[in-house]
Amino acid sequence: MNIGEIARRSGVSRSTVSYALSGKRTVSEATRRRIQEVIDELDYRPNAAARALKEGRTRTIGLVIPPAGGRLTYMQLEFVASVLEAAARVDLDVLLSPSGGDHDRSFERIVSGRRVDGVIVMEIRLDDPRVTTLQRARMPFVTIGHTAQAQEVCWVDVDYATLIGRCVNHLADLGHRDIALINRSAELLAAGYGPGHRARDGFMSAVARRGLTGVEFCCADDAPSGEACVEQIAATHPQVTAIATINEAALPGMQRALERAGREIPARFSVAGVAARHWAEEFHPQLTAADVPALEMGSIAVELLIERIAEPNAAPRHRLLAPPISLRNSTGPAPAYKPVV
């Protein structure tokens, strides 16, 4: 039994039931009594997480996002939207806080000021000082992504190593022998950006396992950089016939550069990767890719955080997701001839 059923039987909205249970807003005595009668009839008992939230001071969670001056990728925006939606379903407010660069004070205020009951942190590095700060402050938190010390905290993440490995295997099965990995920017990799390092590891392992030739290129998160990256591949490694990538924001530029060079997709060149469904479907032809379940991940992060708030001393839980590769139209057999650029 859940709040939705109580609301239906009481003839009120879900939010009204939530307000009656939490005391966050005033509900008329007649409405509160009607809700209580339904609760008694159904023998409804809020779970431990709901009780903990009811006793909390703020009923607000923090979402730590990349610096406001940077452009969020579509995947990052989906993470934000899904956290907001999942929090709204359980009557929680969300306080957005940028971190990094000149924005670290915002993060520090969230932690030191106890303005929230718990925090979700995006864009995790392998060695992330924000995680250390939250641990020292004993603030309940969950990360989207995970550090090198993965067992110590609660997190939800995509298995980039496995997924890029599957992309390489798919391309190898199609006969491609020379494959390039287009990763995220060199700056992100140098800062210890987890997905980039795991994608690199998965790529190198798969290339070695299949006896292929593989080369990695770093690329900033925008279309012009994707365009320049493909041009660099064509100039320095003309034997490459396929790309695997986790850089969704650079995809439009990759597509333009391949079209301009006469590398028809998939007849003369194949592209596969890990990306939000939006980017995969906008690519032309549509991208063979593992569609990152960003909406699901945000919802899982909120669920894990509520549990963490309820039981802060419980063993950390982890969710590592590996969605299947959606076979679309951007991959095909390797060309039987040496490509000319």
mmCIF file of C-alpha atoms in Angstrom:
data_model
loop_
_atom_site.group_PDB
_atom_site.id
_atom_site.type_symbol
_atom_site.label_atom_id
_atom_site.label_comp_id
_atom_site.label_asym_id
_atom_site.label_seq_id
_atom_site.Cartn_x
_atom_site.Cartn_y
_atom_site.Cartn_z
ATOM 1 C CA MET A 1 0.000 0.000 0.000
ATOM 2 C CA ASN A 2 1.304 3.459 -0.824
ATOM 3 C CA ILE A 3 0.438 7.138 -0.573
ATOM 4 C CA GLY A 4 -1.226 7.094 -3.996
ATOM 5 C CA GLU A 5 -3.780 4.514 -2.849
ATOM 6 C CA ILE A 6 -4.443 6.421 0.368
ATOM 7 C CA ALA A 7 -5.007 9.599 -1.657
ATOM 8 C CA ARG A 8 -7.428 7.823 -4.011
ATOM 9 C CA ARG A 9 -9.497 6.362 -1.203
ATOM 10 C CA SER A 10 -9.489 9.639 0.737
ATOM 11 C CA GLY A 11 -10.509 11.701 -2.293
ATOM 12 C CA VAL A 12 -7.522 14.033 -1.954
ATOM 13 C CA SER A 13 -4.224 14.582 -3.780
ATOM 14 C CA ARG A 14 -0.999 12.696 -3.050
ATOM 15 C CA SER A 15 0.573 15.920 -1.837
ATOM 16 C CA THR A 16 -2.240 16.446 0.681
ATOM 17 C CA VAL A 17 -1.627 12.971 2.102
ATOM 18 C CA SER A 18 2.089 13.731 2.249
ATOM 19 C CA TYR A 19 1.440 17.019 4.059
ATOM 20 C CA ALA A 20 -0.846 15.271 6.550
ATOM 21 C CA LEU A 21 1.847 12.681 7.287
ATOM 22 C CA SER A 22 4.781 15.071 7.435
ATOM 23 C CA GLY A 23 3.179 18.118 9.003
ATOM 24 C CA LYS A 24 5.058 20.272 6.501
ATOM 25 C CA ARG A 25 1.889 22.207 5.638
ATOM 26 C CA THR A 26 -1.426 22.726 7.384
ATOM 27 C CA VAL A 27 -4.246 20.344 6.464
ATOM 28 C CA SER A 28 -7.819 20.894 7.686
ATOM 29 C CA GLU A 29 -8.861 18.778 10.637
ATOM 30 C CA ALA A 30 -11.680 17.139 8.643
ATOM 31 C CA THR A 31 -9.287 16.181 5.821
ATOM 32 C CA ARG A 32 -6.636 14.967 8.223
ATOM 33 C CA ARG A 33 -9.212 12.830 10.047
ATOM 34 C CA ARG A 34 -10.475 11.334 6.761
ATOM 35 C CA ILE A 35 -6.919 10.472 5.726
ATOM 36 C CA GLN A 36 -6.216 8.940 9.125
ATOM 37 C CA GLU A 37 -9.329 6.781 8.879
ATOM 38 C CA VAL A 38 -8.143 5.381 5.540
ATOM 39 C CA ILE A 39 -4.671 4.792 6.977
ATOM 40 C CA ASP A 40 -6.161 2.937 9.935
ATOM 41 C CA GLU A 41 -8.428 0.916 7.649
ATOM 42 C CA LEU A 42 -5.520 -0.115 5.419
ATOM 43 C CA ASP A 43 -3.147 -0.594 8.367
ATOM 44 C CA TYR A 44 -0.640 1.614 6.521
ATOM 45 C CA ARG A 45 2.752 2.119 8.162
ATOM 46 C CA PRO A 46 5.301 4.511 6.682
ATOM 47 C CA ASN A 47 8.622 2.786 6.079
ATOM 48 C CA ALA A 48 11.782 3.683 7.961
ATOM 49 C CA ALA A 49 12.895 6.117 5.264
ATOM 50 C CA ALA A 50 9.594 7.997 5.395
ATOM 51 C CA ARG A 51 9.765 8.198 9.182
ATOM 52 C CA ALA A 52 13.283 9.547 9.035
ATOM 53 C CA LEU A 53 12.292 12.208 6.537
ATOM 54 C CA LYS A 54 9.276 13.134 8.633
ATOM 55 C CA GLU A 55 11.596 13.786 11.572
ATOM 56 C CA GLY A 56 14.111 15.756 9.478
ATOM 57 C CA ARG A 57 14.549 19.488 9.830
ATOM 58 C CA THR A 58 14.636 20.673 6.244
ATOM 59 C CA ARG A 59 12.928 18.132 3.957
ATOM 60 C CA THR A 60 15.415 19.411 1.392
ATOM 61 C CA ILE A 61 18.200 17.558 -0.380
ATOM 62 C CA GLY A 62 21.161 19.103 -2.143
ATOM 63 C CA LEU A 63 22.200 18.338 -5.715
ATOM 64 C CA VAL A 64 25.792 19.307 -6.443
ATOM 65 C CA ILE A 65 26.214 20.036 -10.154
ATOM 66 C CA PRO A 66 29.169 21.127 -12.344
ATOM 67 C CA PRO A 67 30.084 24.848 -12.305
ATOM 68 C CA ALA A 68 27.280 27.134 -13.464
ATOM 69 C CA GLY A 69 29.599 28.849 -15.948
ATOM 70 C CA GLY A 70 29.986 25.629 -17.938
ATOM 71 C CA ARG A 71 27.421 24.196 -20.300
ATOM 72 C CA LEU A 72 25.717 21.086 -18.934
ATOM 73 C CA THR A 73 25.528 18.178 -21.352
ATOM 74 C CA TYR A 74 22.156 16.712 -22.218
ATOM 75 C CA MET A 75 22.950 13.726 -20.016
ATOM 76 C CA GLN A 76 23.775 15.981 -17.064
ATOM 77 C CA LEU A 77 20.527 17.883 -17.587
ATOM 78 C CA GLU A 78 18.650 14.575 -17.520
ATOM 79 C CA PHE A 79 20.318 13.721 -14.212
ATOM 80 C CA VAL A 80 19.155 17.056 -12.777
ATOM 81 C CA ALA A 81 15.619 16.650 -14.112
ATOM 82 C CA SER A 82 15.290 13.105 -12.824
ATOM 83 C CA VAL A 83 16.490 14.040 -9.334
ATOM 84 C CA LEU A 84 14.005 16.931 -9.215
ATOM 85 C CA GLU A 85 11.171 14.675 -10.367
ATOM 86 C CA ALA A 86 12.029 11.820 -7.985
ATOM 87 C CA ALA A 87 12.323 14.237 -5.063
ATOM 88 C CA ALA A 88 8.971 15.832 -5.883
ATOM 89 C CA ARG A 89 7.313 12.411 -5.771
ATOM 90 C CA VAL A 90 8.250 12.104 -2.095
ATOM 91 C CA ASP A 91 7.599 15.768 -1.296
ATOM 92 C CA LEU A 92 11.227 16.849 -1.027
ATOM 93 C CA ASP A 93 12.696 20.140 -2.181
ATOM 94 C CA VAL A 94 16.021 20.223 -4.035
ATOM 95 C CA LEU A 95 18.712 22.849 -3.553
ATOM 96 C CA LEU A 96 21.066 23.078 -6.550
ATOM 97 C CA SER A 97 24.662 23.932 -5.772
ATOM 98 C CA PRO A 98 27.490 24.283 -8.322
ATOM 99 C CA SER A 99 30.945 23.129 -7.306
ATOM 100 C CA GLY A 100 34.383 23.603 -8.785
ATOM 101 C CA GLY A 101 36.407 26.699 -9.577
ATOM 102 C CA ASP A 102 34.938 29.779 -7.920
ATOM 103 C CA HIS A 103 31.816 27.904 -6.801
ATOM 104 C CA ASP A 104 33.241 25.796 -3.971
ATOM 105 C CA ARG A 105 31.862 28.163 -1.345
ATOM 106 C CA SER A 106 28.351 27.173 -2.351
ATOM 107 C CA PHE A 107 29.177 23.527 -1.669
ATOM 108 C CA GLU A 108 30.830 24.431 1.628
ATOM 109 C CA ARG A 109 27.726 26.357 2.749
ATOM 110 C CA ILE A 110 25.511 23.370 2.029
ATOM 111 C CA VAL A 111 27.701 21.126 4.147
ATOM 112 C CA SER A 112 28.643 23.427 7.019
ATOM 113 C CA GLY A 113 25.281 25.183 7.229
ATOM 114 C CA ARG A 114 23.269 21.958 7.339
ATOM 115 C CA ARG A 115 20.802 23.488 4.879
ATOM 116 C CA VAL A 116 19.859 20.045 3.577
ATOM 117 C CA ASP A 117 19.212 16.579 5.003
ATOM 118 C CA GLY A 118 21.503 14.914 2.459
ATOM 119 C CA VAL A 119 23.386 15.493 -0.781
ATOM 120 C CA ILE A 120 23.643 13.950 -4.257
ATOM 121 C CA VAL A 121 26.929 14.729 -6.019
ATOM 122 C CA MET A 122 27.399 14.550 -9.813
ATOM 123 C CA GLU A 123 30.515 14.282 -11.992
ATOM 124 C CA ILE A 124 32.638 12.287 -9.568
ATOM 125 C CA ARG A 125 36.432 12.093 -9.839
ATOM 126 C CA LEU A 126 38.480 9.030 -8.926
ATOM 127 C CA ASP A 127 39.879 11.031 -6.005
ATOM 128 C CA ASP A 128 37.152 13.542 -5.171
ATOM 129 C CA PRO A 129 37.710 16.013 -2.306
ATOM 130 C CA ARG A 130 33.954 16.659 -2.091
ATOM 131 C CA VAL A 131 33.441 13.046 -1.028
ATOM 132 C CA THR A 132 36.092 13.413 1.670
ATOM 133 C CA THR A 133 34.439 16.621 2.908
ATOM 134 C CA LEU A 134 31.020 14.971 3.139
ATOM 135 C CA GLN A 135 32.448 11.953 4.942
ATOM 136 C CA ARG A 136 34.176 14.142 7.518
ATOM 137 C CA ALA A 137 30.997 16.167 8.046
ATOM 138 C CA ARG A 138 28.983 12.937 8.469
ATOM 139 C CA MET A 139 26.487 14.254 5.967
ATOM 140 C CA PRO A 140 24.346 11.577 4.258
ATOM 141 C CA PHE A 141 25.233 11.564 0.562
ATOM 142 C CA VAL A 142 25.071 9.559 -2.664
ATOM 143 C CA THR A 143 27.211 10.004 -5.753
ATOM 144 C CA ILE A 144 26.316 9.668 -9.435
ATOM 145 C CA GLY A 145 29.560 8.037 -10.457
ATOM 146 C CA HIS A 146 32.068 6.550 -8.032
ATOM 147 C CA THR A 147 35.560 7.176 -6.721
ATOM 148 C CA ALA A 148 38.468 4.749 -6.724
ATOM 149 C CA GLN A 149 37.396 3.788 -3.169
ATOM 150 C CA ALA A 150 34.054 2.529 -4.418
ATOM 151 C CA GLN A 151 33.088 0.396 -1.409
ATOM 152 C CA GLU A 152 33.110 3.281 1.055
ATOM 153 C CA VAL A 153 30.130 5.308 -0.203
ATOM 154 C CA CYS A 154 26.661 4.916 -1.745
ATOM 155 C CA TRP A 155 26.577 5.434 -5.506
ATOM 156 C CA VAL A 156 24.878 4.727 -8.817
ATOM 157 C CA ASP A 157 26.916 4.578 -12.003
ATOM 158 C CA VAL A 158 27.127 3.276 -15.549
ATOM 159 C CA ASP A 159 29.637 0.527 -16.292
ATOM 160 C CA TYR A 160 31.581 2.475 -18.902
ATOM 161 C CA ALA A 161 34.373 -0.085 -19.145
ATOM 162 C CA THR A 162 31.966 -2.902 -19.977
ATOM 163 C CA LEU A 163 29.873 -0.800 -22.361
ATOM 164 C CA ILE A 164 32.793 0.539 -24.386
ATOM 165 C CA GLY A 165 34.140 -3.007 -24.459
ATOM 166 C CA ARG A 166 30.825 -4.151 -25.950
ATOM 167 C CA CYS A 167 31.044 -1.396 -28.579
ATOM 168 C CA VAL A 168 34.532 -2.588 -29.553
ATOM 169 C CA ASN A 169 33.340 -6.203 -29.720
ATOM 170 C CA HIS A 170 30.428 -5.195 -31.931
ATOM 171 C CA LEU A 171 32.719 -3.297 -34.291
ATOM 172 C CA ALA A 172 35.220 -6.155 -34.330
ATOM 173 C CA ASP A 173 32.446 -8.602 -35.180
ATOM 174 C CA LEU A 174 31.697 -6.395 -38.189
ATOM 175 C CA GLY A 175 35.293 -6.752 -39.350
ATOM 176 C CA HIS A 176 36.769 -3.434 -38.156
ATOM 177 C CA ARG A 177 40.425 -3.822 -37.235
ATOM 178 C CA ASP A 178 41.463 -0.200 -36.595
ATOM 179 C CA ILE A 179 39.251 1.633 -34.092
ATOM 180 C CA ALA A 180 39.552 5.013 -32.374
ATOM 181 C CA LEU A 181 38.200 5.939 -28.949
ATOM 182 C CA ILE A 182 36.970 9.533 -28.678
ATOM 183 C CA ASN A 183 37.044 10.234 -24.963
ATOM 184 C CA ARG A 184 36.195 13.343 -22.947
ATOM 185 C CA SER A 185 38.599 16.299 -22.650
ATOM 186 C CA ALA A 186 42.225 16.006 -21.595
ATOM 187 C CA GLU A 187 41.470 18.364 -18.699
ATOM 188 C CA LEU A 188 38.738 16.069 -17.359
ATOM 189 C CA LEU A 189 40.946 13.016 -17.696
ATOM 190 C CA ALA A 190 43.796 14.794 -15.904
ATOM 191 C CA ALA A 191 41.401 15.703 -13.099
ATOM 192 C CA GLY A 192 40.548 12.039 -12.622
ATOM 193 C CA TYR A 193 37.141 11.959 -14.318
ATOM 194 C CA GLY A 194 35.957 8.416 -13.609
ATOM 195 C CA PRO A 195 33.929 7.601 -16.763
ATOM 196 C CA GLY A 196 36.789 8.716 -18.995
ATOM 197 C CA HIS A 197 39.324 6.511 -17.236
ATOM 198 C CA ARG A 198 36.983 3.514 -17.157
ATOM 199 C CA ALA A 199 36.117 3.954 -20.832
ATOM 200 C CA ARG A 200 39.838 4.037 -21.636
ATOM 201 C CA ASP A 201 40.449 0.851 -19.621
ATOM 202 C CA GLY A 202 37.516 -0.929 -21.250
ATOM 203 C CA PHE A 203 38.620 0.154 -24.710
ATOM 204 C CA MET A 204 42.242 -0.928 -24.287
ATOM 205 C CA SER A 205 41.246 -4.272 -22.776
ATOM 206 C CA ALA A 206 38.779 -5.032 -25.574
ATOM 207 C CA VAL A 207 41.205 -3.973 -28.313
ATOM 208 C CA ALA A 208 43.921 -6.214 -26.864
ATOM 209 C CA ARG A 209 41.528 -9.124 -26.368
ATOM 210 C CA ARG A 210 40.314 -8.952 -29.987
ATOM 211 C CA GLY A 211 43.772 -8.372 -31.462
ATOM 212 C CA LEU A 212 42.852 -4.958 -32.894
ATOM 213 C CA THR A 213 44.689 -1.693 -33.340
ATOM 214 C CA GLY A 214 43.248 1.002 -31.098
ATOM 215 C CA VAL A 215 44.057 4.672 -30.608
ATOM 216 C CA GLU A 216 42.587 7.160 -28.123
ATOM 217 C CA PHE A 217 41.799 10.853 -28.682
ATOM 218 C CA CYS A 218 40.646 13.323 -26.043
ATOM 219 C CA CYS A 219 37.955 15.777 -27.082
ATOM 220 C CA ALA A 220 36.186 18.715 -25.446
ATOM 221 C CA ASP A 221 32.415 18.580 -24.973
ATOM 222 C CA ASP A 222 31.214 20.486 -28.032
ATOM 223 C CA ALA A 223 30.555 20.006 -31.736
ATOM 224 C CA PRO A 224 33.558 21.990 -33.076
ATOM 225 C CA SER A 225 35.900 19.852 -30.969
ATOM 226 C CA GLY A 226 34.265 16.697 -32.297
ATOM 227 C CA GLU A 227 34.779 17.975 -35.829
ATOM 228 C CA ALA A 228 38.438 18.768 -35.191
ATOM 229 C CA CYS A 229 38.994 15.406 -33.517
ATOM 230 C CA VAL A 230 37.701 13.430 -36.505
ATOM 231 C CA GLU A 231 39.850 15.546 -38.829
ATOM 232 C CA GLN A 232 42.866 14.721 -36.666
ATOM 233 C CA ILE A 233 42.060 11.009 -36.792
ATOM 234 C CA ALA A 234 41.758 11.149 -40.584
ATOM 235 C CA ALA A 235 45.078 12.977 -40.906
ATOM 236 C CA THR A 236 47.124 10.861 -38.484
ATOM 237 C CA HIS A 237 45.390 7.464 -38.609
ATOM 238 C CA PRO A 238 43.678 7.164 -42.022
ATOM 239 C CA GLN A 239 43.380 3.391 -41.572
ATOM 240 C CA VAL A 240 40.774 3.852 -38.825
ATOM 241 C CA THR A 241 37.331 2.726 -39.997
ATOM 242 C CA ALA A 242 35.331 3.018 -36.778
ATOM 243 C CA ILE A 243 34.930 5.161 -33.681
ATOM 244 C CA ALA A 244 33.737 4.281 -30.182
ATOM 245 C CA THR A 245 32.907 7.268 -27.979
ATOM 246 C CA ILE A 246 31.478 8.443 -24.667
ATOM 247 C CA ASN A 247 31.548 12.103 -25.743
ATOM 248 C CA GLU A 248 27.916 12.684 -26.693
ATOM 249 C CA ALA A 249 28.199 16.479 -26.953
ATOM 250 C CA ALA A 250 30.842 16.131 -29.676
ATOM 251 C CA LEU A 251 28.714 13.799 -31.831
ATOM 252 C CA PRO A 252 27.261 16.482 -34.154
ATOM 253 C CA GLY A 253 30.761 17.640 -35.050
ATOM 254 C CA MET A 254 31.961 14.085 -35.644
ATOM 255 C CA GLN A 255 29.066 13.580 -38.024
ATOM 256 C CA ARG A 256 29.810 16.805 -39.961
ATOM 257 C CA ALA A 257 33.492 15.942 -40.353
ATOM 258 C CA LEU A 258 32.751 12.436 -41.609
ATOM 259 C CA GLU A 259 30.178 13.734 -44.093
ATOM 260 C CA ARG A 260 32.560 16.409 -45.388
ATOM 261 C CA ALA A 261 35.294 13.802 -45.846
ATOM 262 C CA GLY A 262 32.949 11.546 -47.823
ATOM 263 C CA ARG A 263 33.061 8.850 -45.149
ATOM 264 C CA GLU A 264 29.470 7.653 -45.535
ATOM 265 C CA ILE A 265 27.983 6.113 -42.380
ATOM 266 C CA PRO A 266 27.849 3.119 -42.141
ATOM 267 C CA ALA A 267 29.025 2.104 -45.660
ATOM 268 C CA ARG A 268 32.535 3.550 -45.251
ATOM 269 C CA PHE A 269 32.728 4.334 -41.549
ATOM 270 C CA SER A 270 31.043 3.156 -38.339
ATOM 271 C CA VAL A 271 30.367 4.980 -35.080
ATOM 272 C CA ALA A 272 29.156 3.472 -31.783
ATOM 273 C CA GLY A 273 29.197 4.665 -28.213
ATOM 274 C CA VAL A 274 27.652 5.359 -24.848
ATOM 275 C CA ALA A 275 25.266 8.313 -24.896
ATOM 276 C CA ALA A 276 21.929 9.676 -23.786
ATOM 277 C CA ARG A 277 19.113 8.446 -26.030
ATOM 278 C CA HIS A 278 18.518 12.033 -27.256
ATOM 279 C CA TRP A 279 21.986 12.248 -28.788
ATOM 280 C CA ALA A 280 21.811 8.731 -30.211
ATOM 281 C CA GLU A 281 18.539 9.466 -31.983
ATOM 282 C CA GLU A 282 19.708 12.879 -33.250
ATOM 283 C CA PHE A 283 22.768 11.367 -34.893
ATOM 284 C CA HIS A 284 22.340 10.604 -38.602
ATOM 285 C CA PRO A 285 21.909 7.765 -39.140
ATOM 286 C CA GLN A 286 20.821 6.976 -35.598
ATOM 287 C CA LEU A 287 23.685 5.921 -33.343
ATOM 288 C CA THR A 288 24.332 2.356 -32.273
ATOM 289 C CA ALA A 289 24.820 2.958 -28.582
ATOM 290 C CA ALA A 290 24.290 1.952 -24.990
ATOM 291 C CA ASP A 291 21.624 4.462 -24.001
ATOM 292 C CA VAL A 292 22.580 5.876 -20.604
ATOM 293 C CA PRO A 293 19.514 5.545 -18.333
ATOM 294 C CA ALA A 294 19.967 9.015 -16.865
ATOM 295 C CA LEU A 295 16.351 9.339 -15.707
ATOM 296 C CA GLU A 296 16.529 6.003 -13.923
ATOM 297 C CA MET A 297 19.878 6.883 -12.360
ATOM 298 C CA GLY A 298 18.576 10.117 -10.853
ATOM 299 C CA SER A 299 15.625 8.279 -9.365
ATOM 300 C CA ILE A 300 17.897 5.586 -7.924
ATOM 301 C CA ALA A 301 20.154 8.266 -6.418
ATOM 302 C CA VAL A 302 17.200 9.833 -4.596
ATOM 303 C CA GLU A 303 16.055 6.413 -3.375
ATOM 304 C CA LEU A 304 19.519 5.588 -2.053
ATOM 305 C CA LEU A 305 19.813 8.987 -0.380
ATOM 306 C CA ILE A 306 16.465 8.621 1.406
ATOM 307 C CA GLU A 307 17.643 5.251 2.715
ATOM 308 C CA ARG A 308 20.932 6.820 3.794
ATOM 309 C CA ILE A 309 19.143 9.577 5.675
ATOM 310 C CA ALA A 310 16.963 6.969 7.395
ATOM 311 C CA GLU A 311 19.855 4.688 8.314
ATOM 312 C CA PRO A 312 23.131 6.616 8.166
ATOM 313 C CA ASN A 313 25.145 3.746 9.643
ATOM 314 C CA ALA A 314 23.929 1.070 7.242
ATOM 315 C CA ALA A 315 26.397 -0.524 4.818
ATOM 316 C CA PRO A 316 26.734 1.551 1.612
ATOM 317 C CA ARG A 317 24.726 0.334 -1.376
ATOM 318 C CA HIS A 318 25.892 0.489 -4.997
ATOM 319 C CA ARG A 319 24.072 0.229 -8.321
ATOM 320 C CA LEU A 320 26.207 -0.366 -11.425
ATOM 321 C CA LEU A 321 24.116 -0.274 -14.596
ATOM 322 C CA ALA A 322 25.066 -1.823 -17.934
ATOM 323 C CA PRO A 323 22.230 -1.220 -20.421
ATOM 324 C CA PRO A 324 22.298 -3.248 -23.642
ATOM 325 C CA ILE A 325 23.707 -1.830 -26.849
ATOM 326 C CA SER A 326 20.829 -0.592 -29.014
ATOM 327 C CA LEU A 327 21.690 -1.615 -32.569
ATOM 328 C CA ARG A 328 20.682 1.242 -34.840
ATOM 329 C CA ASN A 329 22.066 2.307 -38.210
ATOM 330 C CA SER A 330 25.475 3.889 -37.579
ATOM 331 C CA THR A 331 27.471 0.655 -37.700
ATOM 332 C CA GLY A 332 28.081 -1.724 -40.596
ATOM 333 C CA PRO A 333 30.690 -4.072 -42.040
ATOM 334 C CA ALA A 334 34.189 -2.692 -42.377
ATOM 335 C CA PRO A 335 34.914 -1.465 -45.906
ATOM 336 C CA ALA A 336 36.749 -4.041 -47.992
ATOM 337 C CA TYR A 337 39.047 -1.375 -49.352
ATOM 338 C CA LYS A 338 41.578 0.963 -47.822
ATOM 339 C CA PRO A 339 39.781 4.254 -47.083
ATOM 340 C CA VAL A 340 40.972 7.347 -48.910
ATOM 341 C CA VAL A 341 40.525 10.719 -47.210
#
